[in-house]
Each structure stands twice: as C-alpha cells, then as structure tokens.
Short mmCIF file of C-alpha atoms in Angstrom, two decimals:
data_model
loop_
_atom_site.label_atom_id
_atom_site.label_comp_id
_atom_site.label_asym_id
_atom_site.label_seq_id
_atom_site.Cartn_x
_atom_site.Cartn_y
_atom_site.Cartn_z
CA MET C 1 -16.53 9.95 0.05
CA ASP C 2 -15.28 7.01 1.96
CA THR C 3 -12.22 5.13 1.62
CA THR C 4 -10.60 1.63 2.10
CA HIS C 5 -7.23 0.19 1.31
CA SER C 6 -6.45 -2.58 -0.91
CA LYS C 7 -3.99 -5.54 -0.02
CA ASP C 8 -1.02 -3.60 -1.50
CA GLY C 9 -1.89 -0.39 0.72
CA THR C 10 -3.45 1.29 -2.30
CA ARG C 11 -6.18 3.66 -1.24
CA ILE C 12 -9.44 3.10 -2.96
CA ALA C 13 -12.21 5.97 -3.08
CA LEU C 14 -15.73 4.95 -2.75
CA ASP C 15 -19.33 6.38 -2.38
CA ARG C 16 -22.36 4.51 -0.74
CA THR C 17 -25.72 5.49 -1.81
CA GLY C 18 -29.11 3.86 -0.09
CA GLU C 19 -29.70 1.48 2.38
CA GLY C 20 -30.19 -2.38 2.04
CA PRO C 21 -28.47 -5.41 0.55
CA ALA C 22 -24.82 -4.24 -0.83
CA LEU C 23 -24.22 -3.99 -4.69
CA ILE C 24 -20.82 -3.03 -5.87
CA HIS C 25 -20.77 -1.05 -9.34
CA VAL C 26 -17.61 -1.90 -11.22
CA GLY C 27 -17.15 0.79 -13.98
CA GLY C 28 -15.55 0.25 -17.52
CA ALA C 29 -13.09 2.03 -19.59
CA LEU C 30 -12.83 5.87 -18.73
CA ASN C 31 -15.39 5.36 -15.68
CA ASP C 32 -14.90 6.54 -12.24
CA ARG C 33 -17.24 6.41 -9.31
CA GLY C 34 -19.27 9.20 -10.51
CA SER C 35 -20.33 7.32 -13.69
CA GLY C 36 -22.38 5.14 -11.56
CA ALA C 37 -24.21 7.65 -9.67
CA ALA C 38 -27.34 7.78 -11.58
CA LEU C 39 -27.81 3.97 -11.48
CA ALA C 40 -27.11 4.14 -7.67
CA GLY C 41 -29.71 6.79 -7.05
CA LEU C 42 -32.29 4.61 -8.87
CA LEU C 43 -31.47 1.50 -7.01
CA ALA C 44 -31.08 3.37 -3.62
CA PRO C 45 -34.49 2.56 -2.25
CA HIS C 46 -33.73 -1.11 -2.15
CA ARG C 47 -30.09 -1.27 -1.60
CA THR C 48 -26.95 0.09 -0.87
CA VAL C 49 -24.98 0.74 -4.14
CA VAL C 50 -21.28 1.33 -3.56
CA THR C 51 -19.37 2.87 -6.53
CA TYR C 52 -15.82 3.30 -6.67
CA ASP C 53 -12.75 4.92 -8.20
CA ARG C 54 -10.78 1.84 -9.65
CA ARG C 55 -6.79 2.21 -9.18
CA GLY C 56 -5.51 5.20 -10.93
CA ARG C 57 -8.67 6.94 -11.24
CA GLY C 58 -10.35 9.86 -9.23
CA ASP C 59 -9.56 10.10 -5.73
CA SER C 60 -8.06 6.48 -5.69
CA GLY C 61 -4.26 5.86 -5.48
CA ASP C 62 -2.23 3.84 -7.79
CA THR C 63 0.69 1.61 -6.82
CA PRO C 64 2.88 0.50 -9.48
CA PRO C 65 3.67 -2.21 -11.12
CA TYR C 66 -0.01 -2.65 -12.35
CA ALA C 67 -1.58 -6.25 -12.57
CA VAL C 68 -5.00 -7.36 -12.96
CA GLU C 69 -4.48 -9.36 -9.59
CA ARG C 70 -4.48 -6.02 -7.80
CA GLU C 71 -7.51 -4.88 -9.15
CA ILE C 72 -9.37 -8.02 -7.83
CA GLU C 73 -7.73 -7.37 -4.56
CA ASP C 74 -9.25 -3.74 -4.81
CA LEU C 75 -12.54 -5.31 -5.50
CA ALA C 76 -12.26 -7.61 -2.53
CA ALA C 77 -11.37 -4.64 -0.35
CA VAL C 78 -14.48 -3.00 -1.56
CA ILE C 79 -16.70 -5.87 -0.94
CA GLU C 80 -15.14 -6.15 2.75
CA ALA C 81 -15.99 -2.41 3.28
CA ALA C 82 -19.45 -3.03 2.09
CA GLY C 83 -20.04 -5.98 4.74
CA GLY C 84 -17.91 -8.92 3.59
CA SER C 85 -20.19 -10.23 0.74
CA ALA C 86 -21.91 -8.25 -2.18
CA ALA C 87 -23.81 -8.52 -5.38
CA VAL C 88 -21.64 -6.98 -8.15
CA TYR C 89 -22.65 -5.23 -11.38
CA GLY C 90 -19.97 -4.71 -14.07
CA MET C 91 -20.24 -2.73 -17.16
CA SER C 92 -18.19 -3.45 -20.30
CA SER C 93 -14.84 -4.16 -19.22
CA GLY C 94 -15.75 -3.71 -15.70
CA ALA C 95 -18.02 -6.63 -16.26
CA VAL C 96 -14.91 -8.66 -17.21
CA LEU C 97 -13.06 -7.46 -14.02
CA ALA C 98 -16.32 -8.74 -11.92
CA LEU C 99 -16.25 -12.15 -14.10
CA ARG C 100 -12.25 -12.42 -13.22
CA ALA C 101 -12.74 -11.65 -9.42
CA ALA C 102 -15.98 -14.15 -9.21
CA ALA C 103 -13.54 -16.73 -10.77
CA HIS C 104 -10.92 -16.01 -8.17
CA GLY C 105 -13.46 -16.67 -5.50
CA LEU C 106 -14.10 -13.30 -4.15
CA PRO C 107 -17.26 -13.35 -1.91
CA ILE C 108 -19.83 -12.30 -4.61
CA THR C 109 -23.54 -13.30 -4.27
CA ARG C 110 -24.90 -12.55 -7.70
CA LEU C 111 -23.24 -11.16 -10.93
CA ALA C 112 -24.79 -8.68 -13.26
CA LEU C 113 -23.11 -7.90 -16.46
CA PHE C 114 -23.75 -5.57 -19.38
CA GLU C 115 -22.06 -6.18 -22.64
CA PRO C 116 -18.81 -7.58 -21.82
CA PRO C 117 -16.76 -6.81 -24.86
CA PHE C 118 -15.03 -10.09 -25.53
CA ASN C 119 -14.24 -11.03 -29.16
CA PRO C 120 -15.25 -14.20 -30.91
CA ALA C 121 -12.63 -16.96 -31.78
CA HIS C 122 -11.09 -16.74 -35.25
CA ASP C 123 -12.08 -13.11 -35.82
CA ASP C 124 -10.25 -10.20 -37.12
CA ARG C 125 -11.35 -8.44 -34.17
CA LEU C 126 -8.72 -10.66 -32.01
CA THR C 127 -5.70 -9.31 -34.26
CA ARG C 128 -6.90 -5.60 -33.78
CA ALA C 129 -7.08 -5.99 -30.16
CA ARG C 130 -3.45 -7.21 -30.06
CA ALA C 131 -2.37 -4.44 -32.36
CA TYR C 132 -4.44 -1.76 -30.09
CA SER C 133 -2.71 -3.27 -27.11
CA THR C 134 0.94 -2.78 -28.68
CA GLU C 135 -0.10 0.64 -29.73
CA LEU C 136 -1.25 1.88 -26.71
CA THR C 137 1.30 0.62 -24.60
CA GLY C 138 3.81 2.63 -26.93
CA ILE C 139 1.89 6.11 -26.86
CA LEU C 140 1.37 5.83 -22.96
CA ALA C 141 5.06 5.23 -22.59
CA ASP C 142 5.60 8.53 -24.43
CA GLY C 143 3.25 10.33 -22.13
CA ARG C 144 0.85 10.93 -25.01
CA ARG C 145 -2.32 10.79 -23.13
CA GLY C 146 -4.57 12.68 -25.65
CA ASP C 147 -3.36 10.30 -28.58
CA ALA C 148 -4.13 7.31 -26.02
CA LEU C 149 -7.69 8.51 -25.93
CA ALA C 150 -7.97 8.91 -29.53
CA LEU C 151 -6.80 5.51 -30.25
CA PHE C 152 -9.30 4.21 -27.78
CA MET C 153 -12.07 5.90 -29.16
CA THR C 154 -11.58 5.08 -32.87
CA ALA C 155 -11.10 1.42 -31.86
CA VAL C 156 -14.46 1.35 -30.50
CA GLY C 157 -15.99 2.87 -33.41
CA MET C 158 -15.94 6.77 -32.96
CA PRO C 159 -15.36 8.48 -36.30
CA GLU C 160 -11.93 10.31 -36.35
CA GLU C 161 -13.77 13.85 -37.20
CA MET C 162 -15.70 13.19 -33.87
CA VAL C 163 -12.83 12.48 -32.02
CA GLY C 164 -11.13 15.61 -33.30
CA GLN C 165 -14.07 17.73 -32.10
CA MET C 166 -14.01 16.15 -28.84
CA ARG C 167 -10.20 17.17 -28.26
CA GLY C 168 -11.54 20.76 -27.73
CA ALA C 169 -14.42 19.74 -25.29
CA PRO C 170 -14.48 20.94 -21.67
CA MET C 171 -14.45 17.29 -20.67
CA TRP C 172 -11.42 16.31 -22.52
CA PRO C 173 -8.86 17.33 -19.77
CA ALA C 174 -10.83 15.02 -17.20
CA LEU C 175 -10.63 12.22 -19.95
CA GLU C 176 -7.04 12.84 -20.29
CA ALA C 177 -6.50 12.05 -16.66
CA LEU C 178 -7.80 8.68 -17.07
CA ALA C 179 -5.90 8.07 -20.15
CA PRO C 180 -3.14 5.71 -18.43
CA THR C 181 -5.91 3.42 -17.09
CA LEU C 182 -6.53 2.34 -20.64
CA ALA C 183 -4.01 -0.12 -20.39
CA TYR C 184 -5.41 -1.35 -17.27
CA ASP C 185 -8.78 -2.10 -18.92
CA SER C 186 -6.64 -3.58 -21.89
CA ALA C 187 -4.93 -6.02 -19.36
CA VAL C 188 -8.26 -7.06 -18.07
CA MET C 189 -9.53 -7.94 -21.31
CA ASP C 190 -6.10 -9.81 -22.05
CA ASP C 191 -5.70 -7.98 -25.18
CA ALA C 192 -2.12 -8.66 -25.58
CA ALA C 193 -2.05 -12.29 -24.97
CA THR C 194 -5.59 -13.58 -26.57
CA GLY C 195 -6.92 -10.47 -28.39
CA ALA C 196 -9.85 -10.39 -25.74
CA GLU C 197 -11.16 -13.91 -26.98
CA LEU C 198 -13.98 -15.45 -25.08
CA PRO C 199 -12.50 -17.14 -22.05
CA GLU C 200 -14.59 -20.32 -22.00
CA ASP C 201 -12.93 -22.27 -19.31
CA LEU C 202 -12.91 -18.81 -17.05
CA LEU C 203 -16.77 -18.59 -17.62
CA ALA C 204 -17.11 -22.22 -16.93
CA SER C 205 -15.80 -21.78 -13.46
CA VAL C 206 -18.05 -18.89 -12.43
CA THR C 207 -20.86 -20.68 -10.55
CA VAL C 208 -22.89 -17.84 -8.95
CA PRO C 209 -26.26 -16.69 -10.30
CA ALA C 210 -25.40 -14.48 -13.49
CA LEU C 211 -27.17 -12.01 -15.45
CA VAL C 212 -25.69 -10.90 -18.90
CA LEU C 213 -27.40 -8.03 -20.48
CA ASP C 214 -27.31 -6.38 -23.88
CA GLY C 215 -28.92 -3.56 -25.73
CA GLY C 216 -31.19 -4.46 -28.49
CA ASP C 217 -29.70 -1.71 -30.54
CA SER C 218 -26.05 -2.62 -29.95
CA PRO C 219 -24.02 -4.09 -32.76
CA ALA C 220 -24.98 -7.80 -33.57
CA TRP C 221 -21.47 -9.07 -32.64
CA MET C 222 -21.72 -7.82 -29.14
CA ARG C 223 -25.29 -9.24 -28.83
CA ASP C 224 -24.13 -12.47 -29.69
CA ILE C 225 -21.30 -12.31 -27.30
CA ALA C 226 -23.65 -11.39 -24.54
CA ARG C 227 -25.68 -14.38 -25.32
CA ARG C 228 -22.70 -16.73 -25.66
CA THR C 229 -21.33 -15.38 -22.26
CA ALA C 230 -24.63 -16.18 -20.47
CA ALA C 231 -24.57 -19.86 -22.00
CA LEU C 232 -21.14 -20.64 -20.74
CA LEU C 233 -22.11 -19.54 -17.21
CA PRO C 234 -23.25 -22.39 -15.22
CA ALA C 235 -25.83 -20.40 -13.62
CA GLY C 236 -26.09 -17.75 -16.50
CA THR C 237 -29.16 -16.04 -17.86
CA HIS C 238 -29.43 -13.63 -20.71
CA ARG C 239 -31.78 -10.72 -21.34
CA THR C 240 -31.91 -7.92 -23.90
CA LEU C 241 -33.00 -4.55 -23.07
CA ASP C 242 -34.91 -3.21 -26.02
CA GLY C 243 -34.03 0.12 -27.72
CA GLN C 244 -30.58 0.16 -25.59
CA THR C 245 -26.84 0.53 -26.85
CA HIS C 246 -23.58 0.14 -25.07
CA ASP C 247 -24.63 3.62 -23.53
CA VAL C 248 -27.35 2.14 -21.48
CA ASP C 249 -30.17 4.29 -19.84
CA PRO C 250 -29.79 3.86 -16.07
CA ALA C 251 -33.59 4.33 -16.05
CA VAL C 252 -34.06 1.23 -18.17
CA LEU C 253 -31.14 -0.87 -16.59
CA ALA C 254 -32.10 -0.18 -13.01
CA PRO C 255 -35.48 -2.41 -13.06
CA ALA C 256 -33.72 -5.27 -14.93
CA LEU C 257 -30.91 -5.16 -12.28
CA GLU C 258 -33.70 -5.20 -9.46
CA ARG C 259 -35.71 -7.94 -10.91
CA PHE C 260 -32.56 -10.24 -11.06
CA LEU C 261 -31.22 -9.07 -7.59
CA THR C 262 -34.41 -10.00 -5.83
CA GLY C 263 -35.27 -12.99 -7.86
#
C-alpha cells in the first residue's frame, strides 16, 4: 500500500501493480481498492494499474463535508501520484465519477467505462432514484448502516429474501463499514436532483478517446444506456462483452481494455 493526499488533505490509499503506462481503476458502490485486484493482475504485464480506496473506504480518510468535487480532487491526486497523466477505467458509478473528472479537465488520456448506470429521460427510474436518495439520507442519518445496505441491494434488483440471507454472511460487517459511502455514489449519480438522468451536456464536453462497455446478458435498459453514452461522447465507441453481466469477469474484461488502451 502507498498513500497520497488530496487537495483538502485527505489521505488516499492506493496499490500499484505491474509496469508500464498508468491506468487508474475507479471502483463503484461498495468497492474498495481490493475490488480491482484481479483485473490489475491481468493487465500488469502491459501497464501499471493503480487501484485506490475512494474516500471513506478502506485505508483512505474522509474529511467532511462530502462533495463530488472532493472525489474529483482525490482522483487528480492519484493521477499525479501515477506520473501526472493516466488512462482511467471506471466501473458502474465509478465510471460516472471518471466522466465527471474528465469533464472537469483532469489529465486523462483515455477513458474506459463499464455500464455507467444512468437513467433514461421520462422514465420511472428517475422517480425511484430520487426516492432512493431521500430514504438513504434518512437511514444513514439514523446510523442504520445495515438498513442502508439493504436499501441499496433491493434498489439494484436483489430479492429481499436474498438480502435477508446476506445479513448473516461473514462479508456483511465489511460491507456495513462501506455503507456511508453509498451516499457518495448517490451524489456522483446526481440522484437527488436529476434522478441520475443521462447528462447529455456533460458527455458532450468529454473529448478524450472513450470506450463504453456493457455485458450481453445485462438488462436491456442498461445496455441501451451504454450505447447512448458512447454515442454522446465525441470520441466514444461502444462494445458489448458477450455473456457478461454487471458483475463482469475480469478475464473477459482485461483483453477488451488492453485492445482499447493500445489502439
């Protein structure tokens, strides 16, 4: 483990794997730097992969009050620690953070995104995202981390009975430790204000070469959003990974990333 410090002084923990051009891995909800370790190992023969704990997770610090701008500054510090510029891969809500960072002007050379979970305009998912943000805020204010986890899991489609079983699983305490950062991902998605609506103006401002990936077995709406995201990016391309879902297999993902990063 290594550390760097963000603009506001927050400690950010990171790992480096491999040698070569830098690729920063930005995890999504309930991910820490270990979540990208398998992918980092597969890409290590060709590049240095930097995985990091987003603020409030793992070995990183957390300086209130939270703002999405602070997370963009965190990523800027990680890129600086990686050499001053880097390609960035973002997963799910981490893909949206990467997009916002690129739009902010961070020195990102290439951008790879897996299933950014935006919502279509005029869709009931917009209403549900706003309601989720409101309920999540109240639950976390009461300190009910387990209930916050359960809310998130049901919101992304996990059956309630399965969530109940997970509460007794060995991994549950570690997930509870990450629960407060669900509010951070909700803020990155802009759930409260827009319902995580596809941000056309923001995407149009991101001019770096970008690859948007989806899984062939993912829900149709998520695949459609991936295609629309790629179409709105000035230098965007789209690719589907056959047989994959939102829980993408690193062994399938790594070759697709490597082709894009070296193309």
